[in-house]
CSV table of N, CA, C and O in Angstrom, one decimal:
chain,number,residue,atom,x,y,z
F,1,UNK,N,25.7,0.9,-25.5
F,1,UNK,CA,24.4,0.4,-25.0
F,1,UNK,C,24.6,0.0,-23.6
F,1,UNK,O,25.5,-0.8,-23.3
F,2,UNK,N,23.7,0.5,-22.7
F,2,UNK,CA,23.8,0.1,-21.3
F,2,UNK,C,23.3,-1.3,-21.0
F,2,UNK,O,22.5,-1.9,-21.7
F,3,UNK,N,23.9,-1.8,-20.0
F,3,UNK,CA,23.5,-3.2,-19.5
F,3,UNK,C,22.3,-3.1,-18.6
F,3,UNK,O,22.1,-2.1,-17.8
F,4,UNK,N,21.5,-4.1,-18.6
F,4,UNK,CA,20.4,-4.2,-17.7
F,4,UNK,C,20.8,-4.2,-16.2
F,4,UNK,O,20.2,-3.8,-15.3
F,5,UNK,N,22.1,-4.7,-16.0
F,5,UNK,CA,22.6,-4.8,-14.7
F,5,UNK,C,23.0,-3.4,-14.1
F,5,UNK,O,23.3,-3.3,-12.9
F,6,UNK,N,23.1,-2.4,-14.9
F,6,UNK,CA,23.5,-1.1,-14.5
F,6,UNK,C,22.3,-0.3,-14.1
F,6,UNK,O,22.4,0.8,-13.5
F,7,UNK,N,21.1,-0.8,-14.4
F,7,UNK,CA,19.9,0.0,-14.1
F,7,UNK,C,19.2,-0.6,-12.8
F,7,UNK,O,19.1,-1.8,-12.7
F,8,UNK,N,18.7,0.3,-11.9
F,8,UNK,CA,18.0,-0.3,-10.8
F,8,UNK,C,16.7,-0.9,-11.2
F,8,UNK,O,16.1,-0.5,-12.2
F,9,UNK,N,16.4,-2.0,-10.6
F,9,UNK,CA,15.1,-2.7,-10.9
F,9,UNK,C,14.3,-2.7,-9.7
F,9,UNK,O,14.7,-2.4,-8.6
F,10,UNK,N,13.0,-3.1,-9.8
F,10,UNK,CA,12.1,-3.1,-8.7
F,10,UNK,C,12.5,-4.0,-7.6
F,10,UNK,O,12.4,-3.6,-6.4
F,11,UNK,N,13.1,-5.2,-7.9
F,11,UNK,CA,13.5,-6.1,-6.9
F,11,UNK,C,14.6,-5.5,-6.0
F,11,UNK,O,14.6,-5.6,-4.8
F,12,UNK,N,15.6,-4.8,-6.7
F,12,UNK,CA,16.7,-4.2,-5.9
F,12,UNK,C,16.2,-3.1,-5.1
F,12,UNK,O,16.7,-2.8,-4.0
F,13,UNK,N,15.2,-2.3,-5.6
F,13,UNK,CA,14.7,-1.2,-4.8
F,13,UNK,C,13.9,-1.7,-3.6
F,13,UNK,O,14.1,-1.2,-2.5
F,14,UNK,N,13.1,-2.8,-3.8
F,14,UNK,CA,12.5,-3.4,-2.6
F,14,UNK,C,13.5,-4.0,-1.6
F,14,UNK,O,13.3,-3.9,-0.4
F,15,UNK,N,14.5,-4.6,-2.2
F,15,UNK,CA,15.5,-5.2,-1.3
F,15,UNK,C,16.2,-4.1,-0.4
F,15,UNK,O,16.5,-4.4,0.8
F,16,UNK,N,16.3,-2.9,-0.9
F,16,UNK,CA,16.9,-1.9,-0.1
F,16,UNK,C,16.0,-1.4,1.0
F,16,UNK,O,16.4,-0.8,2.0
F,17,UNK,N,14.7,-1.7,0.9
F,17,UNK,CA,13.7,-1.2,1.9
F,17,UNK,C,13.4,-2.3,2.9
F,17,UNK,O,12.6,-2.1,3.8
F,18,UNK,N,14.0,-3.5,2.7
F,18,UNK,CA,13.6,-4.7,3.5
F,18,UNK,C,13.8,-4.5,5.0
F,18,UNK,O,13.1,-5.1,5.8
F,19,UNK,N,14.7,-3.6,5.4
F,19,UNK,CA,14.9,-3.4,6.8
F,19,UNK,C,13.7,-2.7,7.5
F,19,UNK,O,13.5,-2.7,8.7
F,20,UNK,N,12.9,-2.1,6.7
F,20,UNK,CA,11.7,-1.4,7.2
F,20,UNK,C,10.5,-1.9,6.6
F,20,UNK,O,9.9,-1.3,5.6
F,21,UNK,N,10.1,-3.1,7.0
F,21,UNK,CA,8.8,-3.7,6.5
F,21,UNK,C,7.7,-3.5,7.5
F,21,UNK,O,7.8,-3.6,8.7
F,22,UNK,N,6.5,-3.2,6.9
F,22,UNK,CA,5.3,-3.0,7.7
F,22,UNK,C,4.2,-3.9,7.1
F,22,UNK,O,3.8,-3.7,6.0
F,23,UNK,N,3.7,-4.8,7.9
F,23,UNK,CA,2.6,-5.6,7.5
F,23,UNK,C,1.3,-4.9,7.9
F,23,UNK,O,1.0,-4.6,9.1
F,24,UNK,N,0.4,-4.6,7.0
F,24,UNK,CA,-0.8,-3.9,7.2
F,24,UNK,C,-1.9,-4.9,7.5
F,24,UNK,O,-2.1,-5.8,6.8
F,25,UNK,N,-2.5,-4.7,8.7
F,25,UNK,CA,-3.5,-5.7,9.1
F,25,UNK,C,-4.9,-5.0,9.3
F,25,UNK,O,-5.9,-5.7,9.3
F,26,UNK,N,-5.0,-3.7,9.3
F,26,UNK,CA,-6.2,-3.0,9.5
F,26,UNK,C,-6.2,-1.7,8.7
F,26,UNK,O,-5.1,-1.1,8.5
F,27,UNK,N,-7.3,-1.2,8.4
F,27,UNK,CA,-7.4,0.1,7.7
F,27,UNK,C,-8.5,1.0,8.3
F,27,UNK,O,-9.4,0.5,9.0
F,28,UNK,N,-8.4,2.3,8.1
F,28,UNK,CA,-9.5,3.2,8.4
F,28,UNK,C,-9.9,3.9,7.1
F,28,UNK,O,-9.1,4.2,6.3
F,29,UNK,N,-11.2,4.0,6.9
F,29,UNK,CA,-11.7,4.5,5.6
F,29,UNK,C,-12.6,5.7,5.9
F,29,UNK,O,-13.1,5.9,7.0
F,30,UNK,N,-12.9,6.4,4.8
F,30,UNK,CA,-13.9,7.5,4.9
F,30,UNK,C,-14.8,7.2,3.7
F,30,UNK,O,-14.4,6.9,2.6
F,31,UNK,N,-16.1,7.4,3.9
F,31,UNK,CA,-17.1,7.2,2.9
F,31,UNK,C,-17.7,8.5,2.4
F,31,UNK,O,-18.0,9.3,3.2
F,32,UNK,N,-17.7,8.6,1.1
F,32,UNK,CA,-18.3,9.8,0.5
F,32,UNK,C,-19.7,9.6,0.0
F,32,UNK,O,-20.0,8.4,-0.3
F,33,UNK,N,-20.4,10.6,-0.1
F,33,UNK,CA,-21.8,10.6,-0.7
F,33,UNK,C,-22.7,9.6,0.0
F,33,UNK,O,-22.7,9.6,1.2
F,34,UNK,N,-23.4,8.8,-0.7
F,34,UNK,CA,-24.4,7.9,-0.1
F,34,UNK,C,-23.8,6.5,0.0
F,34,UNK,O,-24.4,5.6,-0.5
F,35,UNK,N,-22.6,6.4,0.6
F,35,UNK,CA,-21.9,5.1,0.7
F,35,UNK,C,-21.5,4.5,-0.6
F,35,UNK,O,-21.3,3.3,-0.7
F,36,UNK,N,-21.4,5.3,-1.6
F,36,UNK,CA,-21.0,4.8,-2.9
F,36,UNK,C,-19.5,4.9,-3.2
F,36,UNK,O,-19.0,4.3,-4.2
F,37,UNK,N,-18.7,5.6,-2.4
F,37,UNK,CA,-17.3,5.7,-2.6
F,37,UNK,C,-16.6,5.7,-1.3
F,37,UNK,O,-16.8,6.5,-0.4
F,38,UNK,N,-15.7,4.7,-1.1
F,38,UNK,CA,-14.9,4.5,0.1
F,38,UNK,C,-13.5,4.6,-0.2
F,38,UNK,O,-13.0,4.0,-1.2
F,39,UNK,N,-12.7,5.4,0.6
F,39,UNK,CA,-11.3,5.5,0.4
F,39,UNK,C,-10.6,5.4,1.7
F,39,UNK,O,-11.1,5.7,2.8
F,40,UNK,N,-9.3,4.9,1.6
F,40,UNK,CA,-8.5,4.6,2.8
F,40,UNK,C,-7.8,5.9,3.3
F,40,UNK,O,-7.2,6.7,2.5
F,41,UNK,N,-7.9,6.1,4.6
F,41,UNK,CA,-7.3,7.3,5.2
F,41,UNK,C,-6.1,6.9,6.1
F,41,UNK,O,-5.2,7.7,6.2
F,42,UNK,N,-6.1,5.7,6.7
F,42,UNK,CA,-5.1,5.2,7.6
F,42,UNK,C,-4.8,3.7,7.4
F,42,UNK,O,-5.7,3.0,7.0
F,43,UNK,N,-3.6,3.3,7.6
F,43,UNK,CA,-3.2,1.9,7.6
F,43,UNK,C,-2.6,1.6,9.0
F,43,UNK,O,-1.9,2.5,9.6
F,44,UNK,N,-2.8,0.4,9.5
F,44,UNK,CA,-2.3,0.0,10.8
F,44,UNK,C,-1.8,-1.4,10.8
F,44,UNK,O,-2.3,-2.2,10.0
F,45,UNK,N,-0.9,-1.7,11.7
F,45,UNK,CA,-0.3,-3.0,11.9
F,45,UNK,C,0.3,-3.1,13.2
F,45,UNK,O,0.2,-2.2,14.0
F,46,UNK,N,1.1,-4.1,13.5
F,46,UNK,CA,1.8,-4.3,14.8
F,46,UNK,C,2.7,-3.1,15.0
F,46,UNK,O,3.7,-3.0,14.3
F,47,UNK,N,2.4,-2.2,15.9
F,47,UNK,CA,3.3,-1.2,16.3
F,47,UNK,C,3.3,0.1,15.5
F,47,UNK,O,4.1,1.0,15.6
F,48,UNK,N,2.3,0.2,14.5
F,48,UNK,CA,2.3,1.4,13.7
F,48,UNK,C,0.9,1.8,13.3
F,48,UNK,O,0.0,0.9,13.1
F,49,UNK,N,0.7,3.1,13.1
F,49,UNK,CA,-0.5,3.6,12.5
F,49,UNK,C,0.0,4.7,11.6
F,49,UNK,O,0.8,5.6,12.0
F,50,UNK,N,-0.3,4.7,10.3
F,50,UNK,CA,0.2,5.7,9.3
F,50,UNK,C,-1.0,6.2,8.5
F,50,UNK,O,-1.9,5.5,8.2
F,51,UNK,N,-0.9,7.5,8.2
F,51,UNK,CA,-1.9,8.1,7.3
F,51,UNK,C,-1.6,7.6,5.9
F,51,UNK,O,-0.5,7.1,5.6
F,52,UNK,N,-2.6,7.7,5.1
F,52,UNK,CA,-2.3,7.3,3.7
F,52,UNK,C,-1.2,8.2,3.1
F,52,UNK,O,-0.3,7.6,2.4
F,53,UNK,N,-1.1,9.4,3.4
F,53,UNK,CA,-0.1,10.3,2.9
F,53,UNK,C,1.3,9.8,3.4
F,53,UNK,O,2.3,9.9,2.7
F,54,UNK,N,1.4,9.5,4.7
F,54,UNK,CA,2.7,9.0,5.2
F,54,UNK,C,3.1,7.7,4.5
F,54,UNK,O,4.3,7.5,4.2
F,55,UNK,N,2.1,6.8,4.3
F,55,UNK,CA,2.4,5.5,3.6
F,55,UNK,C,2.9,5.8,2.2
F,55,UNK,O,3.9,5.1,1.7
F,56,UNK,N,2.3,6.7,1.5
F,56,UNK,CA,2.7,7.0,0.1
F,56,UNK,C,4.2,7.5,0.2
F,56,UNK,O,5.0,7.1,-0.6
F,57,UNK,N,4.5,8.4,1.1
F,57,UNK,CA,5.8,8.9,1.2
F,57,UNK,C,6.8,7.8,1.6
F,57,UNK,O,7.9,7.8,1.0
F,58,UNK,N,6.5,7.0,2.5
F,58,UNK,CA,7.3,5.9,2.9
F,58,UNK,C,7.7,5.0,1.8
F,58,UNK,O,8.8,4.5,1.6
F,59,UNK,N,6.6,4.6,1.0
F,59,UNK,CA,6.8,3.7,-0.1
F,59,UNK,C,7.7,4.4,-1.2
F,59,UNK,O,8.6,3.8,-1.7
F,60,UNK,N,7.4,5.6,-1.5
F,60,UNK,CA,8.1,6.3,-2.6
F,60,UNK,C,9.6,6.5,-2.2
F,60,UNK,O,10.5,6.4,-3.1
F,61,UNK,N,9.8,6.8,-0.9
F,61,UNK,CA,11.2,7.0,-0.5
F,61,UNK,C,11.9,5.7,-0.1
F,61,UNK,O,13.1,5.8,0.3
F,62,UNK,N,11.2,4.6,-0.2
F,62,UNK,CA,11.8,3.3,0.2
F,62,UNK,C,12.1,3.2,1.7
F,62,UNK,O,12.9,2.4,2.1
F,63,UNK,N,11.5,4.1,2.5
F,63,UNK,CA,11.7,4.0,4.0
F,63,UNK,C,11.1,2.7,4.5
F,63,UNK,O,11.7,2.1,5.4
F,64,UNK,N,9.9,2.4,4.1
F,64,UNK,CA,9.2,1.1,4.5
F,64,UNK,C,8.6,0.5,3.3
F,64,UNK,O,8.2,1.1,2.4
F,65,UNK,N,8.6,-0.9,3.3
F,65,UNK,CA,7.9,-1.7,2.4
F,65,UNK,C,6.6,-2.1,3.1
F,65,UNK,O,6.7,-2.9,4.1
F,66,UNK,N,5.5,-1.7,2.6
F,66,UNK,CA,4.2,-2.1,3.2
F,66,UNK,C,3.7,-3.3,2.5
F,66,UNK,O,3.8,-3.4,1.2
F,67,UNK,N,3.0,-4.2,3.2
F,67,UNK,CA,2.4,-5.4,2.5
F,67,UNK,C,1.3,-5.9,3.3
F,67,UNK,O,1.1,-5.6,4.5
F,68,UNK,N,0.5,-6.7,2.7
F,68,UNK,CA,-0.6,-7.5,3.4
F,68,UNK,C,-0.2,-9.0,3.3
F,68,UNK,O,0.6,-9.4,2.5
F,69,UNK,N,-0.8,-9.8,4.2
F,69,UNK,CA,-0.5,-11.2,4.2
F,69,UNK,C,-1.7,-11.9,4.8
F,69,UNK,O,-1.5,-12.6,5.8
F,70,UNK,N,-2.9,-11.7,4.3
F,70,UNK,CA,-4.1,-12.3,4.9
F,70,UNK,C,-4.4,-13.7,4.6
F,70,UNK,O,-5.1,-14.4,5.3
F,71,UNK,N,-4.0,-14.2,3.5
F,71,UNK,CA,-4.4,-15.5,3.1
F,71,UNK,C,-3.1,-16.4,2.8
F,71,UNK,O,-3.1,-17.4,2.1
F,72,UNK,N,-2.0,-16.0,3.4
F,72,UNK,CA,-0.8,-16.7,3.3
F,72,UNK,C,0.0,-16.2,2.1
F,72,UNK,O,1.1,-16.6,1.8
F,73,UNK,N,-0.5,-15.3,1.3
F,73,UNK,CA,0.1,-14.7,0.1
F,73,UNK,C,0.5,-13.3,0.4
F,73,UNK,O,-0.4,-12.5,0.7
F,74,UNK,N,1.8,-12.9,0.3
F,74,UNK,CA,2.2,-11.6,0.6
F,74,UNK,C,1.9,-10.7,-0.6
F,74,UNK,O,2.2,-11.1,-1.8
F,75,UNK,N,1.2,-9.6,-0.4
F,75,UNK,CA,0.9,-8.6,-1.5
F,75,UNK,C,1.5,-7.3,-1.1
F,75,UNK,O,1.1,-6.6,-0.2
F,76,UNK,N,2.5,-6.8,-1.9
F,76,UNK,CA,3.1,-5.5,-1.6
F,76,UNK,C,2.2,-4.4,-1.9
F,76,UNK,O,1.3,-4.5,-2.8
F,77,UNK,N,2.3,-3.3,-1.2
F,77,UNK,CA,1.5,-2.1,-1.5
F,77,UNK,C,2.3,-1.3,-2.5
F,77,UNK,O,3.5,-1.2,-2.4
F,78,UNK,N,1.6,-0.7,-3.5
F,78,UNK,CA,2.2,0.2,-4.5
F,78,UNK,C,1.5,1.5,-4.5
F,78,UNK,O,0.3,1.6,-3.9
F,79,UNK,N,2.1,2.5,-5.0
F,79,UNK,CA,1.5,3.8,-5.1
F,79,UNK,C,1.0,4.0,-6.5
F,79,UNK,O,1.7,3.8,-7.5
F,80,UNK,N,-0.3,4.5,-6.6
F,80,UNK,CA,-0.9,4.8,-7.9
F,80,UNK,C,-1.4,6.2,-7.8
F,80,UNK,O,-1.4,6.8,-6.7
F,81,UNK,N,-1.8,6.8,-8.9
F,81,UNK,CA,-2.4,8.1,-9.0
F,81,UNK,C,-3.7,8.0,-9.6
F,81,UNK,O,-4.0,7.3,-10.6
F,82,UNK,N,-4.7,8.8,-9.0
F,82,UNK,CA,-6.0,8.9,-9.5
F,82,UNK,C,-6.0,9.7,-10.8
F,82,UNK,O,-5.0,10.3,-11.2
F,83,UNK,N,-7.2,9.7,-11.5
F,83,UNK,CA,-7.3,10.6,-12.7
F,83,UNK,C,-7.1,12.0,-12.4
F,83,UNK,O,-6.7,12.8,-13.3
F,84,UNK,N,-7.3,12.4,-11.2
F,84,UNK,CA,-7.1,13.8,-10.8
F,84,UNK,C,-5.6,14.1,-10.3
F,84,UNK,O,-5.3,15.2,-9.9
F,85,UNK,N,-4.8,13.0,-10.3
F,85,UNK,CA,-3.4,13.1,-9.9
F,85,UNK,C,-3.2,12.9,-8.4
F,85,UNK,O,-2.1,13.2,-7.9
F,86,UNK,N,-4.2,12.5,-7.6
F,86,UNK,CA,-4.0,12.2,-6.2
F,86,UNK,C,-3.4,10.9,-6.0
F,86,UNK,O,-3.8,9.9,-6.5
F,87,UNK,N,-2.4,10.8,-5.1
F,87,UNK,CA,-1.7,9.6,-4.9
F,87,UNK,C,-2.5,8.7,-3.9
F,87,UNK,O,-3.1,9.3,-2.9
F,88,UNK,N,-2.5,7.4,-4.1
F,88,UNK,CA,-3.1,6.5,-3.1
F,88,UNK,C,-2.4,5.2,-3.1
F,88,UNK,O,-1.5,5.0,-4.0
F,89,UNK,N,-2.6,4.4,-2.1
F,89,UNK,CA,-2.0,3.1,-2.0
F,89,UNK,C,-2.9,1.9,-2.3
F,89,UNK,O,-4.1,2.1,-2.1
F,90,UNK,N,-2.4,0.9,-2.9
F,90,UNK,CA,-3.2,-0.3,-3.2
F,90,UNK,C,-2.3,-1.5,-3.2
F,90,UNK,O,-1.1,-1.4,-3.3
F,91,UNK,N,-2.9,-2.7,-3.1
F,91,UNK,CA,-2.0,-3.9,-3.2
F,91,UNK,C,-1.7,-4.1,-4.7
F,91,UNK,O,-2.5,-3.8,-5.5
F,92,UNK,N,-0.6,-4.7,-4.9
F,92,UNK,CA,-0.2,-5.1,-6.3
F,92,UNK,C,-1.2,-6.1,-6.7
F,92,UNK,O,-1.5,-7.1,-6.0
F,93,UNK,N,-1.8,-6.0,-7.9
F,93,UNK,CA,-2.8,-6.9,-8.3
F,93,UNK,C,-2.3,-8.4,-8.4
F,93,UNK,O,-1.2,-8.6,-8.8
F,94,UNK,N,-3.1,-9.3,-7.9
F,94,UNK,CA,-2.9,-10.7,-7.9
F,94,UNK,C,-4.2,-11.4,-8.0
F,94,UNK,O,-5.2,-10.8,-8.2
F,95,UNK,N,-4.2,-12.7,-7.8
F,95,UNK,CA,-5.4,-13.5,-8.0
F,95,UNK,C,-6.2,-13.6,-6.7
F,95,UNK,O,-7.3,-14.3,-6.7
F,96,UNK,N,-5.8,-13.0,-5.6
F,96,UNK,CA,-6.5,-13.1,-4.3
F,96,UNK,C,-7.2,-11.8,-4.0
F,96,UNK,O,-6.7,-10.7,-4.1
F,97,UNK,N,-8.4,-11.9,-3.5
F,97,UNK,CA,-9.1,-10.8,-3.0
F,97,UNK,C,-8.9,-10.6,-1.5
F,97,UNK,O,-9.1,-9.5,-0.9
F,98,UNK,N,-8.6,-11.7,-0.8
F,98,UNK,CA,-8.4,-11.7,0.7
F,98,UNK,C,-7.3,-10.7,1.1
F,98,UNK,O,-7.4,-10.1,2.2
F,99,UNK,N,-6.3,-10.5,0.3
F,99,UNK,CA,-5.2,-9.6,0.7
F,99,UNK,C,-5.3,-8.2,0.2
F,99,UNK,O,-4.4,-7.4,0.3
F,100,UNK,N,-6.5,-7.9,-0.4
F,100,UNK,CA,-6.7,-6.5,-0.9
F,100,UNK,C,-7.0,-5.6,0.3
F,100,UNK,O,-7.6,-6.0,1.3
F,101,UNK,N,-6.6,-4.4,0.3
F,101,UNK,CA,-6.7,-3.5,1.4
F,101,UNK,C,-8.1,-3.3,1.9
F,101,UNK,O,-8.4,-3.3,3.1
F,102,UNK,N,-9.0,-3.1,1.0
F,102,UNK,CA,-10.4,-2.9,1.4
F,102,UNK,C,-11.1,-4.2,2.0
F,102,UNK,O,-12.2,-4.1,2.5
F,103,UNK,N,-10.4,-5.3,1.9
F,103,UNK,CA,-10.9,-6.6,2.5
F,103,UNK,C,-10.4,-6.7,4.0
F,103,UNK,O,-10.9,-7.6,4.7
F,104,UNK,N,-9.5,-5.8,4.4
F,104,UNK,CA,-9.0,-5.8,5.8
F,104,UNK,C,-10.0,-5.3,6.8
F,104,UNK,O,-10.8,-4.4,6.4
F,105,UNK,N,-9.9,-5.7,8.1
F,105,UNK,CA,-10.8,-5.2,9.1
F,105,UNK,C,-10.5,-3.7,9.3
F,105,UNK,O,-9.4,-3.2,9.1
F,106,UNK,N,-11.6,-3.0,9.8
F,106,UNK,CA,-11.5,-1.6,10.1
F,106,UNK,C,-11.0,-1.4,11.5
F,106,UNK,O,-11.3,-2.2,12.4
F,107,UNK,N,-10.4,-0.2,11.8
F,107,UNK,CA,-10.1,0.1,13.2
F,107,UNK,C,-10.6,1.5,13.5
F,107,UNK,O,-10.9,2.3,12.6
């Protein structure tokens, strides 16, 4: 029976990406239909602008750890898949709405 210490965990995976941290402070969105659906196309912060696709790949490959920190609480970004299988980024759910991506200013 394998030990829990032999398996990678989320904390150790994040720790390996800590050298490449990106704080997201702004987003760019696209609105579909009659303003009923908004989705993120770009993320930006100090010294970077990344497409949603670049951010998904960065997070999956552990190249960068993306996060928000709008209310003093750091919220890491995670990759999710839509019902159609399309990858997107969102903040890890917590009790704050201020650090949600769609609450950030647009650029």
